[in-house]
PDB file of C-alpha atoms in Angstrom:
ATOM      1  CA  UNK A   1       0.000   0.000   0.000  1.00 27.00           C
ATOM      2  CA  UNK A   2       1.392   3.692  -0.821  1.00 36.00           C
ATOM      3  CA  UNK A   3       1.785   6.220   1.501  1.00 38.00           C
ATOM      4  CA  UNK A   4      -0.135   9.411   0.982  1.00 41.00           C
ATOM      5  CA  UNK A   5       2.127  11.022  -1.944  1.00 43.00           C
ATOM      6  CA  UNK A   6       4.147   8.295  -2.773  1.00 45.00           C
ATOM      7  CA  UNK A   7       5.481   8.266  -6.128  1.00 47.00           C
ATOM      8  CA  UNK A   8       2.914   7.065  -8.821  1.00 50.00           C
ATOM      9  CA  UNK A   9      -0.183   9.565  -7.160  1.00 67.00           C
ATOM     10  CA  UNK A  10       0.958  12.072  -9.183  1.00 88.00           C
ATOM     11  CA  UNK A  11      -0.124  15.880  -8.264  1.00 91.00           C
ATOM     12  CA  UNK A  12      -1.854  16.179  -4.855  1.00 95.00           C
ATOM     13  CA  UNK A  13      -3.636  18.890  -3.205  1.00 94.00           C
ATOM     14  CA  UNK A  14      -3.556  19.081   0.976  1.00 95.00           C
ATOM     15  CA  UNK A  15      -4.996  21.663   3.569  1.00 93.00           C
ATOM     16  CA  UNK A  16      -2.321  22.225   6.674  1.00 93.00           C
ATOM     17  CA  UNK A  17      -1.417  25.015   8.662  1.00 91.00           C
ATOM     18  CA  UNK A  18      -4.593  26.766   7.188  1.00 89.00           C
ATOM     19  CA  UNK A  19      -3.280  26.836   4.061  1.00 91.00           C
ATOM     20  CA  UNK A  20      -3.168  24.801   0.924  1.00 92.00           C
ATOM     21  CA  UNK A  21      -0.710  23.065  -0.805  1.00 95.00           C
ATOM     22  CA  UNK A  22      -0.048  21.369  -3.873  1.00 95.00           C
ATOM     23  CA  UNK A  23       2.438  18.569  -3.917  1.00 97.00           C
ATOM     24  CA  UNK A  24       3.845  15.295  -5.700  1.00 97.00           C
ATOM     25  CA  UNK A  25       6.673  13.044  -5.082  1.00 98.00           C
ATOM     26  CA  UNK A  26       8.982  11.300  -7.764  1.00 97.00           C
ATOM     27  CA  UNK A  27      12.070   8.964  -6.851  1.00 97.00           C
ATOM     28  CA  UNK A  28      13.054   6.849  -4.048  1.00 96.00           C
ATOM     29  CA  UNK A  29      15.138   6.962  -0.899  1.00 98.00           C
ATOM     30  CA  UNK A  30      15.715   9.704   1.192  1.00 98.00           C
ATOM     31  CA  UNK A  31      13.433  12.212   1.477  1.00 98.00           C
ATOM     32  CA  UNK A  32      14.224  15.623  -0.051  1.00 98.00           C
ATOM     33  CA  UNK A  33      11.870  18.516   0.374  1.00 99.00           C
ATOM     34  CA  UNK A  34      11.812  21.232  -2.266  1.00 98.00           C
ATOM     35  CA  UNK A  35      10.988  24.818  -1.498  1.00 98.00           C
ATOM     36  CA  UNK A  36      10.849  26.936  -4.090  1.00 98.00           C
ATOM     37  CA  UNK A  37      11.420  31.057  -4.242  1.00 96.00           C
ATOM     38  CA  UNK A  38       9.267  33.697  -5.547  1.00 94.00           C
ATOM     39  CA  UNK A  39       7.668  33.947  -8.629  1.00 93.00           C
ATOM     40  CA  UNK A  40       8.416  30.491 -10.203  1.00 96.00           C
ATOM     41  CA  UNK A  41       6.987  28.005  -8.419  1.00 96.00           C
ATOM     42  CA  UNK A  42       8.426  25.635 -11.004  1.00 96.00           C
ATOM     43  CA  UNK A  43      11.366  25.947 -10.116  1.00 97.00           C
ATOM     44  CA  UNK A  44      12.410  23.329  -8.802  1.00 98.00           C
ATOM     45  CA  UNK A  45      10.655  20.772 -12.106  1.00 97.00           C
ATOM     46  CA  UNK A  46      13.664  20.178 -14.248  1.00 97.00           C
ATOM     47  CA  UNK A  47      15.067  18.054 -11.352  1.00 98.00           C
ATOM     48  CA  UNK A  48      12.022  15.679 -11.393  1.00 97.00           C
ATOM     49  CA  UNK A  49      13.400  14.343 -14.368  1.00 96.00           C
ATOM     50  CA  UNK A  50      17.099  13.616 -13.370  1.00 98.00           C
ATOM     51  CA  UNK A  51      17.661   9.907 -12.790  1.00 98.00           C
ATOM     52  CA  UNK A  52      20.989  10.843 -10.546  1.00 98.00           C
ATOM     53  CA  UNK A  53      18.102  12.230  -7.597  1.00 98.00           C
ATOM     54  CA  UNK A  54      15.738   9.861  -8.743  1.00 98.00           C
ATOM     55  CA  UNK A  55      17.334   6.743  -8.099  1.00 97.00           C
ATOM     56  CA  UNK A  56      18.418   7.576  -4.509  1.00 97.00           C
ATOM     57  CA  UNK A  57      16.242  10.058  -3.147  1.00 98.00           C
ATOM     58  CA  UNK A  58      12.586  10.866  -2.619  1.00 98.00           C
ATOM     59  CA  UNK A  59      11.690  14.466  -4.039  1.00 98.00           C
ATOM     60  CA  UNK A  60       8.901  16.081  -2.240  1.00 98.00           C
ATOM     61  CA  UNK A  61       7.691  19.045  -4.798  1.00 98.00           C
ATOM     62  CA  UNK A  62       5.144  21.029  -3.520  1.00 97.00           C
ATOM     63  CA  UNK A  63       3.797  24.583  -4.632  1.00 96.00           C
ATOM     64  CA  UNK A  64       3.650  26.703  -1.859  1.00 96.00           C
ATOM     65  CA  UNK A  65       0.497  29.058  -0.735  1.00 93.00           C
ATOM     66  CA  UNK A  66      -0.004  31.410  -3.245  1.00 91.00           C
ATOM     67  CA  UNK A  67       0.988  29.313  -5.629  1.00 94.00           C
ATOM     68  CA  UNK A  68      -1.761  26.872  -5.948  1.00 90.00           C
ATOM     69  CA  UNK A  69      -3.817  25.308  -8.818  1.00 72.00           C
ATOM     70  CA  UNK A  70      -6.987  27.144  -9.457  1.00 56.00           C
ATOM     71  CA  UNK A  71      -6.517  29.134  -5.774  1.00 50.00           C
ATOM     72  CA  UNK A  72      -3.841  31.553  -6.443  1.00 45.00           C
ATOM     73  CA  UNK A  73      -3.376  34.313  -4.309  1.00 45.00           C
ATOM     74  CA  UNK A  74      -3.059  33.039  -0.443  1.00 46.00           C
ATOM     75  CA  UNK A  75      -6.462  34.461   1.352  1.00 49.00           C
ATOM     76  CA  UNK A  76      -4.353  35.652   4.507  1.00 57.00           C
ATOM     77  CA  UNK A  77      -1.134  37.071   5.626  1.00 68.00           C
ATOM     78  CA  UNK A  78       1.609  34.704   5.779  1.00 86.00           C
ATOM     79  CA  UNK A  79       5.125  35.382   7.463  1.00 90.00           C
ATOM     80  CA  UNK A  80       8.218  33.291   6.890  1.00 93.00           C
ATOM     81  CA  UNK A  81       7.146  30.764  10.560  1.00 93.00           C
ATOM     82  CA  UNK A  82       3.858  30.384   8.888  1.00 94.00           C
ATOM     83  CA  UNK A  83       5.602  29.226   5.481  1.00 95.00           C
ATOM     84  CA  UNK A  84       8.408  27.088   7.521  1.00 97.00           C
ATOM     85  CA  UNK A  85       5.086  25.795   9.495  1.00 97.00           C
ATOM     86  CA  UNK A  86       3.251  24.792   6.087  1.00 97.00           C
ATOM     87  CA  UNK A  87       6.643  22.831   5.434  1.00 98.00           C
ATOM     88  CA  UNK A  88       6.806  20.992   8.729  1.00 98.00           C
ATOM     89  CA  UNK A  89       3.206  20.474   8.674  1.00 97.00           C
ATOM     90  CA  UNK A  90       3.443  19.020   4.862  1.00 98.00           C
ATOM     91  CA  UNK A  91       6.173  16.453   5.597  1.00 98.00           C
ATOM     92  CA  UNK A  92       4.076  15.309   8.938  1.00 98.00           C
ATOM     93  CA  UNK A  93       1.066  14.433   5.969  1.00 97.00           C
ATOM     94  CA  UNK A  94       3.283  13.002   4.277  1.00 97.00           C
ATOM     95  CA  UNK A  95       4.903  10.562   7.322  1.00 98.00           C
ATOM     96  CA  UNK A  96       7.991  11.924   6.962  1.00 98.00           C
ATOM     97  CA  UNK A  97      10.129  12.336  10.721  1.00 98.00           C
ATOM     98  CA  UNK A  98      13.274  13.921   9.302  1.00 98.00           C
ATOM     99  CA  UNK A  99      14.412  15.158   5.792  1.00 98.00           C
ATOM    100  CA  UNK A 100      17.116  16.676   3.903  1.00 98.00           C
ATOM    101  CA  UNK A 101      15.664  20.854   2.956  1.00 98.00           C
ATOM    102  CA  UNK A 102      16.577  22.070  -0.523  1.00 99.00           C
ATOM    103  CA  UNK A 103      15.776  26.199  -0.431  1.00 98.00           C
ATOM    104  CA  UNK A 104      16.175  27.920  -3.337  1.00 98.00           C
ATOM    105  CA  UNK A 105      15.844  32.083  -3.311  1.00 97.00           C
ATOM    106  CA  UNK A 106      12.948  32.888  -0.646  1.00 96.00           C
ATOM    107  CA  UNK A 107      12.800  29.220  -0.020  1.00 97.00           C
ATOM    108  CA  UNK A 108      16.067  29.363   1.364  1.00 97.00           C
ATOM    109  CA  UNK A 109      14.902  32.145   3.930  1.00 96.00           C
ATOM    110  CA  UNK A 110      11.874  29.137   4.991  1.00 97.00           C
ATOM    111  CA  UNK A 111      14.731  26.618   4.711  1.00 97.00           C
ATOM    112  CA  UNK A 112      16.634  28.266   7.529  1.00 96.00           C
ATOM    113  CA  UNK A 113      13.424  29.010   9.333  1.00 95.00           C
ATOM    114  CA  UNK A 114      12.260  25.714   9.137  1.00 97.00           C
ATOM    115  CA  UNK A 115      15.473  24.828  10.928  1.00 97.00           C
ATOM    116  CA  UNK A 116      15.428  26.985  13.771  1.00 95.00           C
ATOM    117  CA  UNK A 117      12.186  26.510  14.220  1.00 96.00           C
ATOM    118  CA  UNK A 118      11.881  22.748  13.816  1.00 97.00           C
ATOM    119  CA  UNK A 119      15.799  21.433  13.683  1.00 97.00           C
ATOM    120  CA  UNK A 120      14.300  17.671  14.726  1.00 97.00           C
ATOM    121  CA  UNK A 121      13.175  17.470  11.437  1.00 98.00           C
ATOM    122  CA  UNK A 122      15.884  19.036   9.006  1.00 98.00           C
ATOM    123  CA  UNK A 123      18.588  16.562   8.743  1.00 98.00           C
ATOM    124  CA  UNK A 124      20.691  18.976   6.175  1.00 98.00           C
ATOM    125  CA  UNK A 125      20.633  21.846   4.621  1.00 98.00           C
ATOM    126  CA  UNK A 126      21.078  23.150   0.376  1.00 98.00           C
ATOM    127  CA  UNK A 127      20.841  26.763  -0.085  1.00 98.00           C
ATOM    128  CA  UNK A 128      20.312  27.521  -3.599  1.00 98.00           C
ATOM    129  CA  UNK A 129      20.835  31.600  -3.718  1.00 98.00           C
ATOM    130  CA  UNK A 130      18.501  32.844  -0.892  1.00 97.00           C
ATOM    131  CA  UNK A 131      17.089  36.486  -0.544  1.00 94.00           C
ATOM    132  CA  UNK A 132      19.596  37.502   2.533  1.00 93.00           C
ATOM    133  CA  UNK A 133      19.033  40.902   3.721  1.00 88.00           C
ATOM    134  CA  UNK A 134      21.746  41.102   5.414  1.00 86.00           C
ATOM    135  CA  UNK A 135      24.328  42.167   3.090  1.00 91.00           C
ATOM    136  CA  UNK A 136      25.444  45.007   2.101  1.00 91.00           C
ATOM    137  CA  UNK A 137      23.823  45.189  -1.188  1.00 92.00           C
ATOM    138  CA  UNK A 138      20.259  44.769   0.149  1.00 86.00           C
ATOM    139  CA  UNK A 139      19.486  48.655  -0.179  1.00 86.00           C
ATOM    140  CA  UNK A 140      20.346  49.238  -3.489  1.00 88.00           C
ATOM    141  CA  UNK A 141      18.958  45.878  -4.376  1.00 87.00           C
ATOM    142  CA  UNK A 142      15.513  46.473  -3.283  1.00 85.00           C
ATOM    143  CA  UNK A 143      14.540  49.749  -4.521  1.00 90.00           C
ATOM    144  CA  UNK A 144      14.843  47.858  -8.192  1.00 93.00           C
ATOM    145  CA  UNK A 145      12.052  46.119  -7.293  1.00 93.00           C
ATOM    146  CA  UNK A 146       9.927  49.346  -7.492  1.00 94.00           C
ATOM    147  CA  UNK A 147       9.741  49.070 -11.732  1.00 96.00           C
ATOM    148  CA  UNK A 148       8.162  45.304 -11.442  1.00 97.00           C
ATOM    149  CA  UNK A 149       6.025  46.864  -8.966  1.00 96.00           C
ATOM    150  CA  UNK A 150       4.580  49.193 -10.976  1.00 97.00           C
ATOM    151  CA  UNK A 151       4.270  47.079 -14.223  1.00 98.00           C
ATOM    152  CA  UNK A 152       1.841  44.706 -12.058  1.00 97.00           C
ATOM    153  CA  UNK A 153      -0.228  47.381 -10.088  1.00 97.00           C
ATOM    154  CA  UNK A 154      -0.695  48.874 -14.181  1.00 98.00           C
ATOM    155  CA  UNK A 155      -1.936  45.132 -14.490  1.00 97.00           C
ATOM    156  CA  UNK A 156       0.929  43.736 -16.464  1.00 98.00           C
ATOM    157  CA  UNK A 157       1.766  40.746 -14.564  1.00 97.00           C
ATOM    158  CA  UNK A 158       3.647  39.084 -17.491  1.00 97.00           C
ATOM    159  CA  UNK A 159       5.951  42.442 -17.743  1.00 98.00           C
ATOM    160  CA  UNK A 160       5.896  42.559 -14.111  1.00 98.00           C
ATOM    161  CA  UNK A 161       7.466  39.102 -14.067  1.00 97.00           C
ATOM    162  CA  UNK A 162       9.684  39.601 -16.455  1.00 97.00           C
ATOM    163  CA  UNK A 163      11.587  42.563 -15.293  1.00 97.00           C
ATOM    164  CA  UNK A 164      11.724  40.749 -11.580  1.00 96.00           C
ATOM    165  CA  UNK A 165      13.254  37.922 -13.107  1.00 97.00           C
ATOM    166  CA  UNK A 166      15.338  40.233 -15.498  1.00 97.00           C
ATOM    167  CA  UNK A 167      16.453  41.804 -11.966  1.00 96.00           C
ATOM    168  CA  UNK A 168      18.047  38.578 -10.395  1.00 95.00           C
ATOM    169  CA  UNK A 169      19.179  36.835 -13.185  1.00 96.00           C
ATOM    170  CA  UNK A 170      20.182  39.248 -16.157  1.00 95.00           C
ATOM    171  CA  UNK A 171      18.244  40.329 -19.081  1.00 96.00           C
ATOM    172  CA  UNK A 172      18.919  37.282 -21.133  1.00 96.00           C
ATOM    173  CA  UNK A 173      17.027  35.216 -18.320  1.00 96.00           C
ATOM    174  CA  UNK A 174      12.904  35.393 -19.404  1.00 96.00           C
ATOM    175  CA  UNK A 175      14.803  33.820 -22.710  1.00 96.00           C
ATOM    176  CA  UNK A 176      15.927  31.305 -20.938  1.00 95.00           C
ATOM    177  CA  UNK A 177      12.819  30.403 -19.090  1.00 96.00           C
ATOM    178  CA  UNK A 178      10.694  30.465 -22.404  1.00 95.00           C
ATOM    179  CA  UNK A 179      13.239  27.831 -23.842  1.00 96.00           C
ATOM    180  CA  UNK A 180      14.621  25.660 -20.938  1.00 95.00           C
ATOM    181  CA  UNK A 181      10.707  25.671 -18.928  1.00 96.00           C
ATOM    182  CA  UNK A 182       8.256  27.769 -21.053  1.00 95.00           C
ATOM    183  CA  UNK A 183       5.636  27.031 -18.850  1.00 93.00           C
ATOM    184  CA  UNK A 184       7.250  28.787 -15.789  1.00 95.00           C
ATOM    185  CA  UNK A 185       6.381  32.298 -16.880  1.00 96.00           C
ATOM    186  CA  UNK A 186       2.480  32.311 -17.853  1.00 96.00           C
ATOM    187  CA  UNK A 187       2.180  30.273 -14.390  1.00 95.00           C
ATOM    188  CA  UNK A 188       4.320  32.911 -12.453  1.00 96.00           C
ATOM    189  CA  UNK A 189       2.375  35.820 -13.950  1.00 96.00           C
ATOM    190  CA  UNK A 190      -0.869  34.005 -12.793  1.00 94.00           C
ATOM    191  CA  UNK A 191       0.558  33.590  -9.502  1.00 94.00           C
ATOM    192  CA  UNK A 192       2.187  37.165  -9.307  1.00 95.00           C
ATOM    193  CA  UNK A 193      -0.344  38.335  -6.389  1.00 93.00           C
ATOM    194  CA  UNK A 194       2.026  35.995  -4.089  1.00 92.00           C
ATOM    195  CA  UNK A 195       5.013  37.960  -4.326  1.00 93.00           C
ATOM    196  CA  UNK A 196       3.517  41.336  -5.239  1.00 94.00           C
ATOM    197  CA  UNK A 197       1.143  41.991  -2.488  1.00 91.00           C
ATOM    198  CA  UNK A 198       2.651  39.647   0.075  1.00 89.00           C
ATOM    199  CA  UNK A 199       6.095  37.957  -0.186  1.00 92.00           C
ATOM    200  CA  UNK A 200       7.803  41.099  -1.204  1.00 89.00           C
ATOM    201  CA  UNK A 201       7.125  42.626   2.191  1.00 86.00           C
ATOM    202  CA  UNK A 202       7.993  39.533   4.236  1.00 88.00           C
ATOM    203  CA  UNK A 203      10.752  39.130   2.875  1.00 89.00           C
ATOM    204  CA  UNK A 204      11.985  42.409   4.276  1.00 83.00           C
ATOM    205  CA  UNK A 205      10.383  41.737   7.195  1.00 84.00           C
ATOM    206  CA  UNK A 206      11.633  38.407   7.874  1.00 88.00           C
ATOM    207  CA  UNK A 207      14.032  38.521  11.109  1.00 77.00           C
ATOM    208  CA  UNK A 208      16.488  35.785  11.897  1.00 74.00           C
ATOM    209  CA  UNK A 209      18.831  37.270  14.382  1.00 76.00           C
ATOM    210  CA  UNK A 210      21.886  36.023  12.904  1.00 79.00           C
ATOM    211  CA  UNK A 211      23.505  34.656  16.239  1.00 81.00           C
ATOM    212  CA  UNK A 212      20.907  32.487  16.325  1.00 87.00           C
ATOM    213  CA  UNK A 213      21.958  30.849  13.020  1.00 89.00           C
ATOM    214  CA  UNK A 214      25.317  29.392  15.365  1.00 87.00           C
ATOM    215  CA  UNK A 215      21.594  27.168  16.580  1.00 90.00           C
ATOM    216  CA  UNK A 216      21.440  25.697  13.044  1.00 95.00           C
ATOM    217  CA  UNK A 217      24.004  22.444  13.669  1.00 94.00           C
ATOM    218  CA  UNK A 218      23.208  20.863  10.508  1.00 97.00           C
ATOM    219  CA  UNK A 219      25.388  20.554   7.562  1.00 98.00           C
ATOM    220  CA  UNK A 220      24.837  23.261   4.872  1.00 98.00           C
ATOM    221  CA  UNK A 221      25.409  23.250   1.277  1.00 98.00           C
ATOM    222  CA  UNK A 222      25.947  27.131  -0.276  1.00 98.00           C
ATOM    223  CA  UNK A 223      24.501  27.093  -4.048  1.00 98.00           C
ATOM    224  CA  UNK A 224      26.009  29.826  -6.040  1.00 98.00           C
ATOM    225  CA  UNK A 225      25.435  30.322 -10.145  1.00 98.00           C
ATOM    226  CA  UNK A 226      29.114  30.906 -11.809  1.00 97.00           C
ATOM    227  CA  UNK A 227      27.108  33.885 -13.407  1.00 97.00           C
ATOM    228  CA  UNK A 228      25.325  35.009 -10.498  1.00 97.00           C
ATOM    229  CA  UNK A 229      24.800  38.625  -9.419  1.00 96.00           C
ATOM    230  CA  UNK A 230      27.245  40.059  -6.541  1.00 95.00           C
ATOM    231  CA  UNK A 231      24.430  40.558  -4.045  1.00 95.00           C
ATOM    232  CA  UNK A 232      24.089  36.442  -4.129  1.00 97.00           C
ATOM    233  CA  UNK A 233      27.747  36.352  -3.603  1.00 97.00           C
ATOM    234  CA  UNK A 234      27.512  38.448  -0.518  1.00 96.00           C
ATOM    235  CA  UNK A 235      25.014  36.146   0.631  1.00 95.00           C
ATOM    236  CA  UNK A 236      27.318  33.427   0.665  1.00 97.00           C
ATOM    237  CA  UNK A 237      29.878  35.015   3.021  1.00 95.00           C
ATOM    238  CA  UNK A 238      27.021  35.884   5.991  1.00 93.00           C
ATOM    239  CA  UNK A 239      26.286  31.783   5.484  1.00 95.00           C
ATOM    240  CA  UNK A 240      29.696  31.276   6.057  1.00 94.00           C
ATOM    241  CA  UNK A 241      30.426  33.606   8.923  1.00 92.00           C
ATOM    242  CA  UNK A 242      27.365  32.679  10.916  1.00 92.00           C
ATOM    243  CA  UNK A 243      26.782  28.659  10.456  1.00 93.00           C
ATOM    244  CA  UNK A 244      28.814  25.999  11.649  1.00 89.00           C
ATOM    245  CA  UNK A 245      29.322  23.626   8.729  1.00 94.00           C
ATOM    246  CA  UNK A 246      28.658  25.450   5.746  1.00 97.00           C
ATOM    247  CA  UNK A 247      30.353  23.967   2.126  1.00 97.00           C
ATOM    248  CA  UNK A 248      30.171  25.907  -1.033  1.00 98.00           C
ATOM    249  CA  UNK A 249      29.168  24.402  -4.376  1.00 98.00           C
ATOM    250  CA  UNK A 250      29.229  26.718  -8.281  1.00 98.00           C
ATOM    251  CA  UNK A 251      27.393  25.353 -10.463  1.00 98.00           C
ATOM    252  CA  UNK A 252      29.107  26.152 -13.862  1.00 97.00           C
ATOM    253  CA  UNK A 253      26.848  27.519 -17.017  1.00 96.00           C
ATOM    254  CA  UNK A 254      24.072  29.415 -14.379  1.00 97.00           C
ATOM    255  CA  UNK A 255      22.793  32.311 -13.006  1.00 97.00           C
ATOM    256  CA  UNK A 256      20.440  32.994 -10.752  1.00 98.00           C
ATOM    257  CA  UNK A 257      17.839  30.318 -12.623  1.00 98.00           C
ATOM    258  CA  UNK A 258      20.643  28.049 -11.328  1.00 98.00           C
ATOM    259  CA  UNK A 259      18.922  24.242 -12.152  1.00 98.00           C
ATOM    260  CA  UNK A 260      16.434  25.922 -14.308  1.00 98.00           C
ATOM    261  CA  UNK A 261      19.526  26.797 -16.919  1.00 97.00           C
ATOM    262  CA  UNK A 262      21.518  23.486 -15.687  1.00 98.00           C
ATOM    263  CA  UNK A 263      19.153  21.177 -14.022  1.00 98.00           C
ATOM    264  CA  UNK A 264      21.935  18.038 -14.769  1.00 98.00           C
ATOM    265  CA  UNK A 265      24.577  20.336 -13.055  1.00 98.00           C
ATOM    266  CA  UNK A 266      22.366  20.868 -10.023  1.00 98.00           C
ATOM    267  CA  UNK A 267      21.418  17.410  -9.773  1.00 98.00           C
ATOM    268  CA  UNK A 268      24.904  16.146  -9.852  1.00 98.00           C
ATOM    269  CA  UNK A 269      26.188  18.855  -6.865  1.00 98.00           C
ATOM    270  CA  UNK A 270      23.187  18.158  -4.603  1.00 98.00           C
ATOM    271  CA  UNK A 271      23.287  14.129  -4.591  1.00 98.00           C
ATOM    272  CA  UNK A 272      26.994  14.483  -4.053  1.00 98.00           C
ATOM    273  CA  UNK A 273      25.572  16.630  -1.038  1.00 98.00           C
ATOM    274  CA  UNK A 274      23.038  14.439   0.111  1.00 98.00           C
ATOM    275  CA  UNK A 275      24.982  11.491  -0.088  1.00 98.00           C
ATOM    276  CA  UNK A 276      27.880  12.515   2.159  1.00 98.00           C
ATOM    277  CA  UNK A 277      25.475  12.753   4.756  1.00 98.00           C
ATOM    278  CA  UNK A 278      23.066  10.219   5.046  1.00 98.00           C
ATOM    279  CA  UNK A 279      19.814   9.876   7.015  1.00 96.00           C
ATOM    280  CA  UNK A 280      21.142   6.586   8.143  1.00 84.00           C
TER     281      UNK A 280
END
């Protein structure tokens, strides 16, 4: 008998910590949760398909709230412990006691809140380019944001989109998208409400004292893009001042869309990762 979201039930809809969430599971082995960033919440799809995960590990996928079929926008205030709590609350649906956490951009900042908040269940830790505020970059990063902001409150989501991911990941990058997952965009403009009217703000909200990341004992994998911006890169050096076992990993031919440009790359790095420290 399967376990609720065992591989084979294909796309799954649950209601936890008064949200919703959309999930599936592909692969075997260790369980790997996947939480993805803000807009794309496909971002984390091209690794479904990569036998080198598959064959070892079990990939929990799940769409965050906001960023559910036929829902959309989130119908209340979330902060980053609600987000870590839908998380938590997702792998106790799914049976799952502890699990290696795979974070990429805000999901990192739920990664590491997940871990403070609930360390019993976060056996290690991948950080794939999360939104750190505290570097030294942050102001002149986040009054760029202002253009996408205006593009969607004119009621061009798709342009709003565009010029966010433009922002983090270089002109070239909605090009990308529309050849490497040309599905990602149209679903991220549906879904723009998330980050637009919510996410943006908790994300500069979000406070982690950093001495209490010396709490988070678990090993930690640092995901940079060789082609990543510099306020990424400054990211990487508060990880590394402020947690205890914290190993870097570049993943050649990538920007910010790290396994969205070089899913096989990514693949390779994190079982490498995951496999030096086992569960077991």
């Amino acid at each position: 008998r399967r376990r609720a979201g065992e591989e084979g039930e294909g796309v799954q809809q649950v209601a936890v910590n008064g949200a919703v969430l959309e999930f599936e599971v592909a692969g075997t082995g260790e369980p790997v949760l996947l939480i993805h960033g803000t807009p794309i919440a496909e971002a984390f799809r091209p690794l479904l398909s990569e036998r080198v995960l598959l064959q070892r590990f079990r990939l929990i996928h799940y769409h965050r709230r906001g960023y559910v079929e036929a829902i959309g926008q989130s119908d209340t205030w979330a902060t980053m412990a609600d987000q870590a709590g839908d998380a938590a609350a997702l792998l106790g649906h799914l049976g799952v006691a502890r699990a290696h956490v795979v974070g990429y951009d805000m999901g990192g900042l739920i990664a590491l809140q997940l871990a403070l908040d609930a360390p019993d269940l976060v056996h290690s830790l991948c950080l794939l380019e999360p939104l750190l505020m505290a570097v030294p970059s942050w102001g002149d990063v986040a009054p760029e944001v202002v253009p996408a902001i205006t593009l969607y409150r004119a009621g061009d989501r798709a342009g709003a989109v565009r010029a966010l991911v433009s922002l983090v990941a270089g002109a070239d990058a909605p090009a990308v998208l529309a050849t490497n997952l040309p599905a990602a965009l149209p679903r991220a403009a549906r879904d723009a409400g998330a980050f637009f009217e919510e996410e943006f703000l908790a994300i500069g909200q979000w406070e982690a004292p950093l001495p209490e990341w010396e709490l988070i004992r678990q090993p930690v994998l640092s995901v940079l893009g060789e082609h990543t911006i510099g306020f990424f890169r400054e990211g990487r050096e508060v990880l590394r001042d402020y947690l205890i076992q914290c190993s870097s990993f570049d993943l050649f031919s990538a920007s910010h869309l790290l396994q969205m440009e070089n899913p096989e790359g990514m693949a390779t790095g994190l079982a490498s990762f995951l496999s030096q420290h086992p569960l077991a």
